[in-house]
Short mmCIF file of C-alpha atoms and ligand atoms in Angstrom, two decimals:
data_model
loop_
_atom_site.label_atom_id
_atom_site.label_comp_id
_atom_site.label_asym_id
_atom_site.label_seq_id
_atom_site.Cartn_x
_atom_site.Cartn_y
_atom_site.Cartn_z
CA MET A 1 -43.81 -203.17 178.01
CA LYS A 2 -46.26 -200.06 177.80
CA GLN A 3 -43.76 -197.64 177.59
CA VAL A 4 -41.67 -198.99 175.25
CA MET A 5 -43.85 -199.38 172.60
CA ASP A 6 -45.55 -196.47 173.02
CA GLU A 7 -42.12 -195.16 172.01
CA ILE A 8 -41.71 -197.40 169.32
CA ARG A 9 -45.95 -196.17 168.78
CA GLN A 10 -44.42 -192.58 168.65
CA ARG A 11 -40.95 -193.43 166.53
CA ILE A 12 -43.37 -195.18 163.46
CA HIS A 13 -45.52 -191.88 163.38
CA HIS A 14 -42.83 -189.36 163.93
CA ALA A 15 -40.65 -191.36 160.80
CA ALA A 16 -44.19 -192.02 158.90
CA VAL A 17 -45.08 -188.25 159.01
CA ALA A 18 -41.73 -186.33 158.81
CA SER A 19 -41.87 -187.96 155.37
CA GLY A 20 -45.31 -187.08 154.11
CA ARG A 21 -47.29 -190.42 154.83
CA PRO A 22 -50.34 -191.10 156.35
CA PRO A 23 -49.35 -192.67 159.57
CA GLU A 24 -52.26 -195.78 159.78
CA ALA A 25 -50.15 -196.90 156.23
CA VAL A 26 -47.04 -197.99 158.68
CA ARG A 27 -48.47 -201.07 161.14
CA LEU A 28 -46.42 -202.74 163.51
CA VAL A 29 -45.36 -206.38 163.43
CA ALA A 30 -43.74 -207.46 167.06
CA VAL A 31 -41.22 -209.91 165.86
CA THR A 32 -42.29 -212.27 168.95
CA LYS A 33 -38.74 -215.07 168.33
CA THR A 34 -37.78 -216.65 171.69
CA VAL A 35 -40.25 -214.78 173.86
CA GLY A 36 -41.75 -216.61 175.57
CA ALA A 37 -46.34 -216.80 175.94
CA ASP A 38 -47.35 -215.42 178.19
CA ARG A 39 -44.76 -212.07 177.46
CA VAL A 40 -46.68 -212.54 174.01
CA ALA A 41 -49.97 -211.52 175.81
CA ASP A 42 -48.66 -209.01 177.76
CA ALA A 43 -47.50 -207.78 173.99
CA VAL A 44 -50.94 -208.19 173.02
CA SER A 45 -52.62 -206.57 175.96
CA GLN A 46 -50.91 -203.58 175.26
CA GLY A 47 -51.83 -203.03 172.09
CA VAL A 48 -49.65 -205.16 169.62
CA ASP A 49 -52.21 -207.18 167.23
CA MET A 50 -49.61 -208.06 164.89
CA VAL A 51 -46.94 -210.95 165.54
CA GLY A 52 -44.14 -212.14 163.39
CA GLU A 53 -42.05 -215.73 163.96
CA SER A 54 -39.03 -216.75 163.03
CA TYR A 55 -39.70 -221.05 163.51
CA ILE A 56 -42.95 -223.31 162.85
CA GLN A 57 -42.28 -225.91 166.16
CA GLU A 58 -41.42 -222.86 168.18
CA ALA A 59 -44.96 -220.73 166.83
CA ARG A 60 -46.51 -223.85 167.30
CA GLU A 61 -45.92 -223.78 170.94
CA LYS A 62 -46.44 -220.67 171.21
CA PHE A 63 -49.89 -220.21 169.29
CA ASP A 64 -51.40 -223.72 170.58
CA ALA A 65 -51.26 -221.71 174.34
CA LEU A 66 -51.89 -218.55 172.86
CA GLN A 67 -55.68 -219.91 170.82
CA GLY A 68 -58.14 -217.61 171.05
CA LEU A 69 -55.64 -214.05 171.41
CA PRO A 70 -57.00 -210.53 168.90
CA VAL A 71 -53.36 -210.82 167.65
CA SER A 72 -52.69 -212.45 163.96
CA TRP A 73 -49.69 -213.91 163.20
CA HIS A 74 -47.21 -213.63 160.81
CA PHE A 75 -45.07 -215.81 159.43
CA ILE A 76 -41.09 -214.02 158.64
CA GLY A 77 -38.71 -216.83 158.64
CA HIS A 78 -36.90 -218.83 156.27
CA LEU A 79 -39.78 -221.37 155.14
CA GLN A 80 -39.23 -225.18 154.19
CA SER A 81 -41.13 -226.17 151.92
CA ASN A 82 -42.24 -229.16 154.12
CA LYS A 83 -43.47 -226.95 157.20
CA ALA A 84 -46.88 -225.33 154.81
CA LYS A 85 -49.28 -227.23 156.32
CA TYR A 86 -47.90 -225.73 160.07
CA ALA A 87 -47.67 -222.48 158.03
CA VAL A 88 -50.85 -222.63 156.97
CA ARG A 89 -52.95 -223.41 159.61
CA MET A 90 -51.20 -220.41 162.33
CA PHE A 91 -50.35 -217.52 159.53
CA ASP A 92 -51.93 -214.35 157.76
CA LEU A 93 -50.08 -213.70 156.26
CA ILE A 94 -46.26 -215.00 155.08
CA HIS A 95 -43.54 -212.31 154.35
CA SER A 96 -40.75 -214.69 152.99
CA VAL A 97 -41.56 -216.60 150.29
CA ASP A 98 -38.97 -216.99 147.72
CA SER A 99 -39.58 -219.42 144.71
CA PHE A 100 -42.36 -220.86 142.98
CA LYS A 101 -41.82 -224.41 144.77
CA LEU A 102 -43.42 -222.50 148.35
CA ALA A 103 -45.88 -221.21 146.50
CA ARG A 104 -47.15 -224.29 145.20
CA GLU A 105 -47.06 -225.75 148.17
CA LEU A 106 -48.97 -223.09 150.79
CA SER A 107 -51.78 -222.54 147.87
CA ARG A 108 -51.69 -226.95 147.75
CA GLU A 109 -52.61 -227.04 151.21
CA ALA A 110 -54.01 -223.49 151.32
CA GLU A 111 -56.50 -225.22 149.72
CA LYS A 112 -57.39 -228.24 152.17
CA TYR A 113 -58.66 -225.34 154.29
CA SER A 114 -61.01 -223.16 151.85
CA LYS A 115 -57.97 -221.14 152.60
CA ILE A 116 -56.68 -218.07 150.59
CA GLN A 117 -52.92 -217.90 151.86
CA ASP A 118 -51.60 -214.50 151.93
CA ILE A 119 -47.93 -214.40 151.35
CA LEU A 120 -45.34 -211.82 150.45
CA ILE A 121 -42.56 -212.46 148.29
CA GLN A 122 -38.51 -211.88 149.65
CA VAL A 123 -36.70 -210.20 147.09
CA ASN A 124 -32.69 -209.81 147.99
CA ILE A 125 -31.81 -206.49 146.68
CA SER A 126 -27.53 -206.33 147.83
CA GLN A 127 -27.56 -209.81 146.37
CA GLU A 128 -25.78 -211.98 149.57
CA GLU A 129 -25.26 -215.35 149.19
CA THR A 130 -26.62 -215.98 152.15
CA LYS A 131 -29.50 -215.25 152.31
CA SER A 132 -32.88 -216.11 151.24
CA GLY A 133 -34.60 -214.22 149.53
CA ILE A 134 -35.27 -214.65 144.88
CA LYS A 135 -32.93 -211.71 142.84
CA GLU A 136 -34.71 -209.18 141.70
CA ASN A 137 -34.14 -210.65 138.13
CA ALA A 138 -36.66 -213.43 138.35
CA VAL A 139 -38.81 -211.33 140.42
CA LEU A 140 -41.94 -210.38 137.34
CA ASP A 141 -42.00 -214.77 136.46
CA LEU A 142 -41.97 -215.37 139.81
CA ILE A 143 -44.80 -213.57 140.85
CA SER A 144 -46.92 -213.76 136.90
CA ASP A 145 -46.66 -218.20 137.74
CA ILE A 146 -47.94 -217.26 141.53
CA SER A 147 -50.82 -215.28 140.04
CA ALA A 148 -51.85 -219.57 138.02
CA LEU A 149 -52.05 -220.60 141.61
CA SER A 150 -55.94 -221.18 142.89
CA HIS A 151 -55.13 -220.46 147.19
CA VAL A 152 -51.86 -218.40 147.35
CA ARG A 153 -52.25 -214.59 146.82
CA VAL A 154 -49.15 -212.18 146.87
CA MET A 155 -50.21 -208.91 148.54
CA GLY A 156 -46.43 -207.89 147.87
CA LEU A 157 -42.75 -207.48 148.56
CA MET A 158 -40.25 -208.54 151.74
CA THR A 159 -36.74 -208.16 152.27
CA ILE A 160 -33.98 -208.21 154.56
CA PRO A 161 -30.94 -205.90 154.30
CA PRO A 162 -27.77 -206.89 154.91
CA PHE A 163 -26.64 -205.37 157.95
CA PHE A 164 -25.19 -202.53 158.47
CA ASP A 165 -23.51 -200.22 161.67
CA GLU A 166 -25.50 -196.66 160.38
CA PRO A 167 -29.16 -197.26 158.99
CA GLU A 168 -29.26 -194.39 156.67
CA LYS A 169 -26.91 -197.38 154.28
CA SER A 170 -30.36 -199.23 154.65
CA ARG A 171 -32.43 -196.74 153.06
CA PRO A 172 -30.84 -197.53 148.81
CA VAL A 173 -32.03 -200.68 150.08
CA PHE A 174 -35.68 -199.79 150.36
CA ARG A 175 -35.71 -197.73 147.85
CA HIS A 176 -35.17 -199.89 145.48
CA LEU A 177 -38.00 -202.69 147.00
CA ALA A 178 -40.61 -199.98 146.59
CA LYS A 179 -39.38 -198.78 143.19
CA LEU A 180 -39.44 -202.95 141.83
CA LYS A 181 -43.13 -202.94 144.15
CA ASP A 182 -44.34 -199.83 141.56
CA GLN A 183 -42.80 -201.47 138.03
CA ILE A 184 -44.36 -205.03 138.75
CA MET A 185 -48.04 -203.08 139.53
CA GLU A 186 -47.12 -201.46 135.44
CA LYS A 187 -47.68 -204.93 134.52
CA GLY A 188 -51.11 -205.48 135.00
CA ILE A 189 -50.93 -209.05 135.91
CA SER A 190 -53.71 -210.32 135.92
CA GLY A 191 -55.00 -210.32 139.95
CA VAL A 192 -51.94 -209.17 141.25
CA HIS A 193 -52.01 -206.02 143.77
CA LEU A 194 -49.04 -205.03 145.67
CA THR A 195 -50.06 -203.19 148.28
CA GLU A 196 -47.93 -204.20 151.51
CA LEU A 197 -43.77 -203.35 151.62
CA SER A 198 -42.52 -205.70 154.55
CA MET A 199 -39.05 -203.79 155.78
CA GLY A 200 -37.55 -202.65 158.13
CA MET A 201 -36.43 -203.60 162.00
CA THR A 202 -34.86 -202.37 165.02
CA GLY A 203 -32.41 -200.63 163.53
CA ASP A 204 -33.59 -199.06 160.59
CA PHE A 205 -36.98 -199.23 160.91
CA GLU A 206 -37.87 -195.04 160.38
CA VAL A 207 -35.33 -195.22 157.54
CA ALA A 208 -38.19 -197.65 156.62
CA VAL A 209 -40.85 -196.05 156.83
CA SER A 210 -39.68 -192.66 155.32
CA GLU A 211 -39.16 -195.32 151.88
CA GLY A 212 -42.78 -196.25 151.78
CA ALA A 213 -42.96 -199.99 154.30
CA THR A 214 -46.23 -200.82 155.06
CA LEU A 215 -45.46 -203.31 158.19
CA VAL A 216 -42.68 -202.87 160.29
CA ARG A 217 -41.06 -206.00 161.83
CA ILE A 218 -39.60 -204.75 164.72
CA GLY A 219 -38.45 -207.34 167.63
CA THR A 220 -35.55 -205.89 170.13
CA ALA A 221 -36.13 -202.78 170.32
CA LEU A 222 -39.43 -203.82 171.72
CA PHE A 223 -38.75 -206.67 173.76
CA GLY A 224 -34.88 -206.13 174.05
CA THR A 225 -31.79 -207.99 173.15
CA ARG A 226 -32.46 -211.79 171.95
CA GLN A 227 -30.23 -214.70 173.43
C1 PLP B 301 -35.50 -210.91 164.15
C2 PLP B 301 -36.19 -210.70 162.82
C3 PLP B 301 -36.84 -209.44 162.34
C4 PLP B 301 -36.50 -208.14 164.10
O1 PLP B 301 -35.08 -208.04 164.48
P1 PLP B 301 -34.24 -206.66 165.23
O2 PLP B 301 -33.52 -205.85 164.93
O3 PLP B 301 -34.72 -207.53 166.37
O4 PLP B 301 -35.94 -205.91 165.47
C5 PLP B 301 -37.08 -208.71 161.59
N1 PLP B 301 -37.26 -209.61 160.45
C6 PLP B 301 -36.93 -211.27 160.42
C7 PLP B 301 -37.22 -211.96 158.81
C8 PLP B 301 -36.08 -211.50 162.03
O5 PLP B 301 -35.68 -212.73 161.01
#
């Protein structure tokens, strides 16, 4: 694990430096879906400080088993509004908000815990029918609607490109997301300050880093192929 971790960190570091970005501007979210609690604990002992989970039930089991571990929990999967209460209890950042209804539920639940829930908006840049994420032309309205909610805070944008056999093919998608973030910032919506771009996975994280990713979500390269 240590060697693999070091190698991934180095690749992130190199990709940042090569594109003129400070390496500390890019943080690794270790994607631990399907990975058992003991391996998650091992990864944390090797310096992983953010883990990403995709399924609420699976995350709850690990979250309970790993109470007190110095790690921040992120949710990266599709979240149903009726699971908002579990999500708010566990996650420091939810990457995958794509509707006002979900944001409103999160805000309502967060209020009960006197928490401000940090979220990202998942954008479907490539407009594949099957992918979750909001269409690009609806993002601005969604963010301004959400900005009126008292207990959620939009921190940035997230996207998942279609599966490509070649990492460079993801580049236009990543570039597009970065540009969209800038365009939204230019609108100067009160209380909205987007700092995060969650993009890049095992197959294309270096390309994402060179296009401005601040959070890369890496599973397979760290933990091996999932069942
Ligand atoms: C599973 C998953 C990842 C990690 O993908 P790898 O290719 O294993 O690195 C990243 N982001 C999301 C949203 C995922 O569901």
